[in-house]
Amino acid sequence: MKTRKLGESGLEVSALGFGCMGLSFPNAPAKAESIKLIRSAVEHGITFFDTAQGYGDNELLVGEALEPLRREVAIATKFGFKNGNVRFGLDSRPENIRATAEASLKRLRTDVIDLFYQHRPDPNVPVEDVAGTVKDLIQEGKVKYFGLSEANAETIRRAHAVLSVSALQSEYSMFYREPENEIIPTLEELGIGLVPFSPLGKGFLTGTINAEVALDKNDIRNMLPRFSKENRAANQVLVDLVISIAKDKNATPAQIALGWLLAQKPFIVPIPGTSKLYRLQENMAAISVSLTNEELNKINSVLATIKIVGERYPASL
């Protein structure tokens, strides 16, 4: 597995990480199977695992799975919700950040958090106070690196002025390219890494979901506007593009989607999630997908003509 540095922070991880959130969703594998999958990811060369206090019992799962392999991996987790529950609203007060750090250390069975993200910006707490609190935790040896998630360019700059931001986690894929406008240039200027979540467009870019596919009643995508039947039909043109490229490159659509992301910038480390070993192996093979500048320019020129229909999240979120 190739490695990448998340910006100029010194944090070096596998070029693909593993987003663990889905292993705590309904219809996820049994705990023993999830632990086996996480450990298989390490065996295959993945060294970067993403979780959060707000993902239910996910930290407990990740902690148990990685405890015997702790020295081989970097674990990222997040703070910023009341009582660690996203339904209770934002809370990035310094005392909550500290309490979350202590709880996460115990749940993850570790003595240090490699990358500690603010899960979402909190309008009630200046980001300078957030960065200052994490800076103290770093000085105390409880955290190694500081990250932000879904923050805008101004917030990133303000935080970075207090404490170097190592990585920004944000949705980014062929299905959602908004970060290209302002976020990625800011990260490149400041020497900050980008960790795209949902790099496969929540599964849409795998080519396995179209307007005719009936999503399970517990599937969270049922509440996302982009995954309404009519919007899936409207956005199928993007999937058709990815499938056509995959055929030309003797790859799968998922590998093309990940390969495209990896080719955008050297400081990008996507974190696809899966509950299946064969999907994990498929995703990891994307590292070997090589897209020339000519191919990338051709892809991007076509992408520029495709208008994605539907919002990422419902208005209530």
mmCIF file of C-alpha atoms in Angstrom:
data_model
loop_
_atom_site.group_PDB
_atom_site.id
_atom_site.type_symbol
_atom_site.label_atom_id
_atom_site.label_comp_id
_atom_site.label_asym_id
_atom_site.label_seq_id
_atom_site.Cartn_x
_atom_site.Cartn_y
_atom_site.Cartn_z
ATOM 1 C CA MET A 1 0.000 0.000 0.000
ATOM 2 C CA LYS A 2 1.328 3.427 -0.942
ATOM 3 C CA THR A 3 1.338 6.158 1.675
ATOM 4 C CA ARG A 4 0.530 9.851 1.610
ATOM 5 C CA LYS A 5 1.217 12.807 3.862
ATOM 6 C CA LEU A 6 -1.764 14.815 5.017
ATOM 7 C CA GLY A 7 -0.443 18.205 4.055
ATOM 8 C CA GLU A 8 2.651 19.453 5.822
ATOM 9 C CA SER A 9 1.722 18.199 9.279
ATOM 10 C CA GLY A 10 3.918 15.117 9.241
ATOM 11 C CA LEU A 11 0.983 12.718 9.518
ATOM 12 C CA GLU A 12 1.669 9.953 6.987
ATOM 13 C CA VAL A 13 -0.967 7.309 6.368
ATOM 14 C CA SER A 14 -2.028 4.775 3.753
ATOM 15 C CA ALA A 15 -3.235 6.408 0.527
ATOM 16 C CA LEU A 16 -6.689 5.020 1.246
ATOM 17 C CA GLY A 17 -8.185 5.018 4.696
ATOM 18 C CA PHE A 18 -11.175 3.142 6.081
ATOM 19 C CA GLY A 19 -14.354 4.934 7.123
ATOM 20 C CA CYS A 20 -15.784 2.826 9.938
ATOM 21 C CA MET A 21 -19.098 4.622 10.546
ATOM 22 C CA GLY A 22 -21.165 2.192 8.467
ATOM 23 C CA LEU A 23 -20.152 -0.700 10.695
ATOM 24 C CA SER A 24 -22.449 0.748 13.360
ATOM 25 C CA PHE A 25 -25.446 1.294 11.070
ATOM 26 C CA PRO A 26 -28.528 -0.915 10.833
ATOM 27 C CA ASN A 27 -27.852 -3.994 8.701
ATOM 28 C CA ALA A 28 -24.147 -3.859 9.538
ATOM 29 C CA PRO A 29 -22.326 -7.175 10.019
ATOM 30 C CA ALA A 30 -22.187 -8.821 13.429
ATOM 31 C CA LYS A 31 -19.545 -7.383 15.733
ATOM 32 C CA ALA A 32 -17.157 -10.295 15.253
ATOM 33 C CA GLU A 33 -17.352 -9.932 11.471
ATOM 34 C CA SER A 34 -16.741 -6.186 11.671
ATOM 35 C CA ILE A 35 -13.688 -6.705 13.858
ATOM 36 C CA LYS A 36 -12.389 -9.296 11.411
ATOM 37 C CA LEU A 37 -12.925 -6.865 8.514
ATOM 38 C CA ILE A 38 -11.069 -4.019 10.237
ATOM 39 C CA ARG A 39 -8.144 -6.302 11.032
ATOM 40 C CA SER A 40 -8.160 -7.575 7.440
ATOM 41 C CA ALA A 41 -7.865 -3.958 6.289
ATOM 42 C CA VAL A 42 -4.687 -3.606 8.345
ATOM 43 C CA GLU A 43 -3.339 -6.851 6.909
ATOM 44 C CA HIS A 44 -3.912 -5.433 3.438
ATOM 45 C CA GLY A 45 -1.979 -2.258 4.241
ATOM 46 C CA ILE A 46 -4.554 0.259 5.446
ATOM 47 C CA THR A 47 -3.189 2.281 8.361
ATOM 48 C CA PHE A 48 -5.780 5.068 8.691
ATOM 49 C CA PHE A 49 -9.146 4.473 10.386
ATOM 50 C CA ASP A 50 -11.937 6.997 10.871
ATOM 51 C CA THR A 51 -14.562 6.981 13.604
ATOM 52 C CA ALA A 52 -16.350 9.481 15.861
ATOM 53 C CA GLN A 53 -17.999 9.785 19.240
ATOM 54 C CA GLY A 54 -21.204 10.589 17.354
ATOM 55 C CA TYR A 55 -21.312 7.223 15.542
ATOM 56 C CA GLY A 56 -23.004 5.245 18.295
ATOM 57 C CA ASP A 57 -20.810 2.407 19.534
ATOM 58 C CA ASN A 58 -18.351 2.765 16.649
ATOM 59 C CA GLU A 59 -15.418 3.900 18.785
ATOM 60 C CA LEU A 60 -15.849 0.832 20.981
ATOM 61 C CA LEU A 61 -15.790 -1.402 17.917
ATOM 62 C CA VAL A 62 -12.746 0.292 16.399
ATOM 63 C CA GLY A 63 -10.933 0.277 19.727
ATOM 64 C CA GLU A 64 -11.441 -3.433 20.229
ATOM 65 C CA ALA A 65 -10.519 -4.281 16.647
ATOM 66 C CA LEU A 66 -7.332 -2.226 16.580
ATOM 67 C CA GLU A 67 -6.054 -2.676 20.132
ATOM 68 C CA PRO A 68 -3.638 -5.497 19.206
ATOM 69 C CA LEU A 69 -2.516 -3.553 16.107
ATOM 70 C CA ARG A 70 -2.405 -0.094 17.649
ATOM 71 C CA ARG A 71 1.229 0.686 16.824
ATOM 72 C CA GLU A 72 0.610 -0.022 13.146
ATOM 73 C CA VAL A 73 -2.272 2.402 12.610
ATOM 74 C CA ALA A 74 -3.492 5.976 12.968
ATOM 75 C CA ILE A 75 -6.974 6.509 14.399
ATOM 76 C CA ALA A 76 -9.033 9.625 13.723
ATOM 77 C CA THR A 77 -12.057 10.483 15.822
ATOM 78 C CA LYS A 78 -14.245 13.543 16.340
ATOM 79 C CA PHE A 79 -15.798 15.794 18.961
ATOM 80 C CA GLY A 80 -18.453 18.461 18.899
ATOM 81 C CA PHE A 81 -21.903 17.149 19.871
ATOM 82 C CA LYS A 82 -23.717 17.299 23.203
ATOM 83 C CA ASN A 83 -23.206 14.043 25.071
ATOM 84 C CA GLY A 84 -21.689 12.643 21.884
ATOM 85 C CA ASN A 85 -25.127 12.430 20.265
ATOM 86 C CA VAL A 86 -25.748 14.204 16.958
ATOM 87 C CA ARG A 87 -29.450 14.520 17.791
ATOM 88 C CA PHE A 88 -28.652 16.724 20.803
ATOM 89 C CA GLY A 89 -26.974 19.453 18.779
ATOM 90 C CA LEU A 90 -23.521 21.010 18.587
ATOM 91 C CA ASP A 91 -21.275 21.533 21.596
ATOM 92 C CA SER A 92 -17.628 22.480 21.091
ATOM 93 C CA ARG A 93 -17.177 24.228 24.413
ATOM 94 C CA PRO A 94 -13.666 23.573 25.776
ATOM 95 C CA GLU A 95 -15.002 21.492 28.652
ATOM 96 C CA ASN A 96 -16.925 19.263 26.246
ATOM 97 C CA ILE A 97 -13.899 18.842 23.982
ATOM 98 C CA ARG A 98 -11.875 17.690 26.986
ATOM 99 C CA ALA A 99 -14.604 15.351 28.188
ATOM 100 C CA THR A 100 -14.946 13.877 24.696
ATOM 101 C CA ALA A 101 -11.195 13.334 24.440
ATOM 102 C CA GLU A 102 -11.117 11.449 27.739
ATOM 103 C CA ALA A 103 -14.118 9.327 26.757
ATOM 104 C CA SER A 104 -12.687 8.585 23.314
ATOM 105 C CA LEU A 105 -9.337 7.521 24.746
ATOM 106 C CA LYS A 106 -11.116 4.944 26.902
ATOM 107 C CA ARG A 107 -13.464 3.749 24.179
ATOM 108 C CA LEU A 108 -10.623 3.438 21.682
ATOM 109 C CA ARG A 109 -8.400 1.635 24.222
ATOM 110 C CA THR A 110 -5.500 3.947 23.538
ATOM 111 C CA ASP A 111 -3.416 6.589 25.281
ATOM 112 C CA VAL A 112 -3.390 9.054 22.381
ATOM 113 C CA ILE A 113 -5.736 10.136 19.571
ATOM 114 C CA ASP A 114 -3.811 10.470 16.327
ATOM 115 C CA LEU A 115 -6.169 12.941 14.633
ATOM 116 C CA PHE A 116 -8.881 14.807 16.541
ATOM 117 C CA TYR A 117 -11.460 16.538 14.333
ATOM 118 C CA GLN A 118 -14.082 19.086 15.220
ATOM 119 C CA HIS A 119 -17.053 17.198 13.735
ATOM 120 C CA ARG A 120 -18.871 20.343 12.625
ATOM 121 C CA PRO A 121 -18.249 24.067 13.225
ATOM 122 C CA ASP A 122 -20.111 25.346 16.278
ATOM 123 C CA PRO A 123 -21.493 28.874 15.749
ATOM 124 C CA ASN A 124 -21.632 29.383 19.525
ATOM 125 C CA VAL A 125 -17.925 28.733 20.139
ATOM 126 C CA PRO A 126 -15.145 30.668 18.376
ATOM 127 C CA VAL A 127 -12.962 28.276 16.427
ATOM 128 C CA GLU A 128 -9.953 29.945 18.044
ATOM 129 C CA ASP A 129 -11.143 28.559 21.398
ATOM 130 C CA VAL A 130 -11.588 25.132 19.832
ATOM 131 C CA ALA A 131 -8.089 25.163 18.367
ATOM 132 C CA GLY A 132 -6.655 26.420 21.640
ATOM 133 C CA THR A 133 -8.252 23.577 23.588
ATOM 134 C CA VAL A 134 -6.931 20.948 21.174
ATOM 135 C CA LYS A 135 -3.530 22.624 21.349
ATOM 136 C CA ASP A 136 -3.556 22.064 25.114
ATOM 137 C CA LEU A 137 -4.513 18.414 24.586
ATOM 138 C CA ILE A 138 -1.603 18.022 22.186
ATOM 139 C CA GLN A 139 0.781 19.535 24.728
ATOM 140 C CA GLU A 140 -0.576 17.078 27.301
ATOM 141 C CA GLY A 141 0.167 14.163 24.962
ATOM 142 C CA LYS A 142 -3.467 13.096 24.557
ATOM 143 C CA VAL A 143 -3.777 14.147 20.909
ATOM 144 C CA LYS A 144 -1.238 14.244 18.079
ATOM 145 C CA TYR A 145 -2.912 16.212 15.274
ATOM 146 C CA PHE A 146 -5.862 18.606 14.860
ATOM 147 C CA GLY A 147 -8.507 18.429 12.152
ATOM 148 C CA LEU A 148 -11.731 20.094 11.046
ATOM 149 C CA SER A 149 -14.737 18.627 9.255
ATOM 150 C CA GLU A 150 -17.013 20.412 6.780
ATOM 151 C CA ALA A 151 -15.551 23.816 7.692
ATOM 152 C CA ASN A 152 -15.451 26.727 5.259
ATOM 153 C CA ALA A 153 -12.270 28.484 4.136
ATOM 154 C CA GLU A 154 -12.573 31.343 6.624
ATOM 155 C CA THR A 155 -12.971 28.946 9.557
ATOM 156 C CA ILE A 156 -10.011 26.887 8.381
ATOM 157 C CA ARG A 157 -7.807 29.997 8.247
ATOM 158 C CA ARG A 158 -8.877 31.185 11.692
ATOM 159 C CA ALA A 159 -8.222 27.799 13.276
ATOM 160 C CA HIS A 160 -4.917 27.347 11.461
ATOM 161 C CA ALA A 161 -3.671 30.687 12.835
ATOM 162 C CA VAL A 162 -3.940 29.266 16.370
ATOM 163 C CA LEU A 163 -2.947 25.637 15.753
ATOM 164 C CA SER A 164 -1.823 23.972 12.542
ATOM 165 C CA VAL A 165 -4.729 22.103 11.006
ATOM 166 C CA SER A 166 -3.448 18.779 9.695
ATOM 167 C CA ALA A 167 -6.524 17.707 7.751
ATOM 168 C CA LEU A 168 -9.975 18.756 6.690
ATOM 169 C CA GLN A 169 -12.576 16.042 6.328
ATOM 170 C CA SER A 170 -15.247 16.899 3.813
ATOM 171 C CA GLU A 171 -17.461 15.193 1.292
ATOM 172 C CA TYR A 172 -15.747 15.178 -2.093
ATOM 173 C CA SER A 173 -16.246 12.967 -5.117
ATOM 174 C CA MET A 174 -17.345 13.121 -8.734
ATOM 175 C CA PHE A 175 -20.834 13.318 -7.217
ATOM 176 C CA TYR A 176 -20.017 16.373 -5.077
ATOM 177 C CA ARG A 177 -17.301 18.728 -6.344
ATOM 178 C CA GLU A 178 -18.049 21.890 -4.345
ATOM 179 C CA PRO A 179 -14.683 21.737 -2.448
ATOM 180 C CA GLU A 180 -12.862 22.495 -5.697
ATOM 181 C CA ASN A 181 -14.139 26.078 -5.694
ATOM 182 C CA GLU A 182 -12.577 27.423 -2.506
ATOM 183 C CA ILE A 183 -11.682 24.674 -0.067
ATOM 184 C CA ILE A 184 -8.996 22.779 -1.986
ATOM 185 C CA PRO A 185 -7.086 25.943 -3.026
ATOM 186 C CA THR A 186 -7.116 27.029 0.636
ATOM 187 C CA LEU A 187 -5.827 23.661 1.822
ATOM 188 C CA GLU A 188 -3.089 23.668 -0.802
ATOM 189 C CA GLU A 189 -2.018 27.167 0.207
ATOM 190 C CA LEU A 190 -1.877 26.340 3.925
ATOM 191 C CA GLY A 191 -0.400 22.837 3.630
ATOM 192 C CA ILE A 192 -3.439 20.967 4.948
ATOM 193 C CA GLY A 193 -4.542 17.487 3.879
ATOM 194 C CA LEU A 194 -8.000 16.600 2.589
ATOM 195 C CA VAL A 195 -9.827 13.469 3.746
ATOM 196 C CA PRO A 196 -12.883 12.957 1.524
ATOM 197 C CA PHE A 197 -15.764 11.058 3.086
ATOM 198 C CA SER A 198 -18.368 9.441 0.819
ATOM 199 C CA PRO A 199 -15.748 9.252 -1.965
ATOM 200 C CA LEU A 200 -18.029 6.836 -3.838
ATOM 201 C CA GLY A 201 -21.005 9.174 -3.604
ATOM 202 C CA LYS A 202 -22.597 7.045 -0.856
ATOM 203 C CA GLY A 203 -22.454 4.098 -3.239
ATOM 204 C CA PHE A 204 -23.911 5.859 -6.273
ATOM 205 C CA LEU A 205 -20.608 5.839 -8.156
ATOM 206 C CA THR A 206 -20.216 2.071 -7.833
ATOM 207 C CA GLY A 207 -22.738 1.599 -10.617
ATOM 208 C CA THR A 208 -24.876 -0.694 -8.465
ATOM 209 C CA ILE A 209 -27.618 1.843 -7.710
ATOM 210 C CA ASN A 210 -30.004 3.225 -10.303
ATOM 211 C CA ALA A 211 -33.558 4.523 -10.317
ATOM 212 C CA GLU A 212 -34.973 1.003 -10.365
ATOM 213 C CA VAL A 213 -33.117 -0.240 -7.298
ATOM 214 C CA ALA A 214 -35.299 -0.436 -4.190
ATOM 215 C CA LEU A 215 -33.333 0.743 -1.160
ATOM 216 C CA ASP A 216 -33.843 -1.135 2.104
ATOM 217 C CA LYS A 217 -36.330 0.591 4.398
ATOM 218 C CA ASN A 218 -33.546 1.166 6.965
ATOM 219 C CA ASP A 219 -31.168 2.634 4.383
ATOM 220 C CA ILE A 220 -30.224 6.174 5.454
ATOM 221 C CA ARG A 221 -30.096 7.198 1.800
ATOM 222 C CA ASN A 222 -33.881 7.148 1.733
ATOM 223 C CA MET A 223 -33.844 10.533 3.469
ATOM 224 C CA LEU A 224 -31.273 12.113 1.129
ATOM 225 C CA PRO A 225 -32.774 14.176 -1.727
ATOM 226 C CA ARG A 226 -30.132 13.022 -4.220
ATOM 227 C CA PHE A 227 -31.311 9.445 -3.757
ATOM 228 C CA SER A 228 -34.966 9.976 -4.589
ATOM 229 C CA LYS A 229 -35.983 7.796 -7.521
ATOM 230 C CA GLU A 230 -36.361 10.747 -9.884
ATOM 231 C CA ASN A 231 -33.013 12.267 -8.892
ATOM 232 C CA ARG A 232 -31.220 8.954 -9.289
ATOM 233 C CA ALA A 233 -32.634 8.789 -12.798
ATOM 234 C CA ALA A 234 -31.537 12.361 -13.534
ATOM 235 C CA ASN A 235 -28.013 11.728 -12.202
ATOM 236 C CA GLN A 236 -27.542 8.418 -14.019
ATOM 237 C CA VAL A 237 -25.583 10.262 -16.705
ATOM 238 C CA LEU A 238 -22.711 10.606 -14.219
ATOM 239 C CA VAL A 239 -22.739 6.897 -13.422
ATOM 240 C CA ASP A 240 -22.808 6.084 -17.134
ATOM 241 C CA LEU A 241 -19.658 8.195 -17.563
ATOM 242 C CA VAL A 242 -17.855 6.381 -14.754
ATOM 243 C CA ILE A 243 -18.908 2.982 -16.115
ATOM 244 C CA SER A 244 -17.637 3.852 -19.601
ATOM 245 C CA ILE A 245 -14.255 4.943 -18.229
ATOM 246 C CA ALA A 246 -14.059 1.781 -16.145
ATOM 247 C CA LYS A 247 -14.567 -0.371 -19.231
ATOM 248 C CA ASP A 248 -11.799 1.492 -21.065
ATOM 249 C CA LYS A 249 -9.397 1.078 -18.132
ATOM 250 C CA ASN A 250 -10.340 -2.527 -17.294
ATOM 251 C CA ALA A 251 -11.358 -1.401 -13.821
ATOM 252 C CA THR A 252 -14.549 -1.181 -11.788
ATOM 253 C CA PRO A 253 -16.570 2.050 -11.472
ATOM 254 C CA ALA A 254 -15.584 2.318 -7.783
ATOM 255 C CA GLN A 255 -11.900 2.059 -8.691
ATOM 256 C CA ILE A 256 -12.271 4.817 -11.275
ATOM 257 C CA ALA A 257 -14.078 7.072 -8.790
ATOM 258 C CA LEU A 258 -11.339 6.556 -6.191
ATOM 259 C CA GLY A 259 -8.543 6.773 -8.760
ATOM 260 C CA TRP A 260 -9.946 10.090 -9.980
ATOM 261 C CA LEU A 261 -9.928 11.449 -6.428
ATOM 262 C CA LEU A 262 -6.377 10.284 -5.761
ATOM 263 C CA ALA A 263 -5.241 11.958 -8.984
ATOM 264 C CA GLN A 264 -6.611 15.378 -8.016
ATOM 265 C CA LYS A 265 -4.006 16.264 -5.365
ATOM 266 C CA PRO A 266 -1.195 14.366 -3.605
ATOM 267 C CA PHE A 267 -2.534 15.379 -0.176
ATOM 268 C CA ILE A 268 -5.930 13.709 -0.659
ATOM 269 C CA VAL A 269 -6.663 10.518 1.318
ATOM 270 C CA PRO A 270 -10.182 9.154 0.697
ATOM 271 C CA ILE A 271 -11.855 7.030 3.379
ATOM 272 C CA PRO A 272 -14.338 4.702 1.672
ATOM 273 C CA GLY A 273 -16.326 2.524 4.015
ATOM 274 C CA THR A 274 -17.603 -0.985 3.447
ATOM 275 C CA SER A 275 -18.898 -3.965 5.357
ATOM 276 C CA LYS A 276 -17.637 -6.528 2.835
ATOM 277 C CA LEU A 277 -14.114 -7.885 2.374
ATOM 278 C CA TYR A 278 -14.395 -8.125 -1.409
ATOM 279 C CA ARG A 279 -15.382 -4.447 -1.584
ATOM 280 C CA LEU A 280 -12.418 -3.566 0.620
ATOM 281 C CA GLN A 281 -10.100 -5.420 -1.760
ATOM 282 C CA GLU A 282 -11.757 -3.762 -4.759
ATOM 283 C CA ASN A 283 -11.306 -0.311 -3.246
ATOM 284 C CA MET A 284 -7.664 -0.929 -2.422
ATOM 285 C CA ALA A 285 -6.954 -1.915 -6.026
ATOM 286 C CA ALA A 286 -7.847 1.676 -6.970
ATOM 287 C CA ILE A 287 -4.343 2.617 -5.863
ATOM 288 C CA SER A 288 -3.092 0.972 -9.055
ATOM 289 C CA VAL A 289 -5.489 2.853 -11.347
ATOM 290 C CA SER A 290 -3.441 5.319 -13.370
ATOM 291 C CA LEU A 291 -5.176 8.208 -15.098
ATOM 292 C CA THR A 292 -3.040 10.321 -17.434
ATOM 293 C CA ASN A 293 -3.353 14.094 -17.547
ATOM 294 C CA GLU A 294 -5.043 13.731 -20.918
ATOM 295 C CA GLU A 295 -7.563 11.268 -19.469
ATOM 296 C CA LEU A 296 -8.189 13.468 -16.445
ATOM 297 C CA ASN A 297 -8.732 16.545 -18.608
ATOM 298 C CA LYS A 298 -11.169 14.598 -20.765
ATOM 299 C CA ILE A 299 -13.062 13.315 -17.706
ATOM 300 C CA ASN A 300 -13.186 16.736 -16.083
ATOM 301 C CA SER A 301 -14.413 18.394 -19.264
ATOM 302 C CA VAL A 302 -17.331 15.969 -19.368
ATOM 303 C CA LEU A 303 -17.985 16.341 -15.639
ATOM 304 C CA ALA A 304 -18.267 20.093 -16.150
ATOM 305 C CA THR A 305 -21.263 19.513 -18.422
ATOM 306 C CA ILE A 306 -23.135 17.335 -15.919
ATOM 307 C CA LYS A 307 -25.464 19.089 -13.498
ATOM 308 C CA ILE A 308 -26.110 17.019 -10.387
ATOM 309 C CA VAL A 309 -29.771 17.116 -9.326
ATOM 310 C CA GLY A 310 -30.849 17.079 -5.673
ATOM 311 C CA GLU A 311 -29.392 18.389 -2.430
ATOM 312 C CA ARG A 312 -26.948 16.393 -0.307
ATOM 313 C CA TYR A 313 -29.103 16.542 2.808
ATOM 314 C CA PRO A 314 -32.742 17.355 3.582
ATOM 315 C CA ALA A 315 -33.460 20.906 4.695
ATOM 316 C CA SER A 316 -34.020 19.727 8.260
ATOM 317 C CA LEU A 317 -30.342 18.797 8.672
#
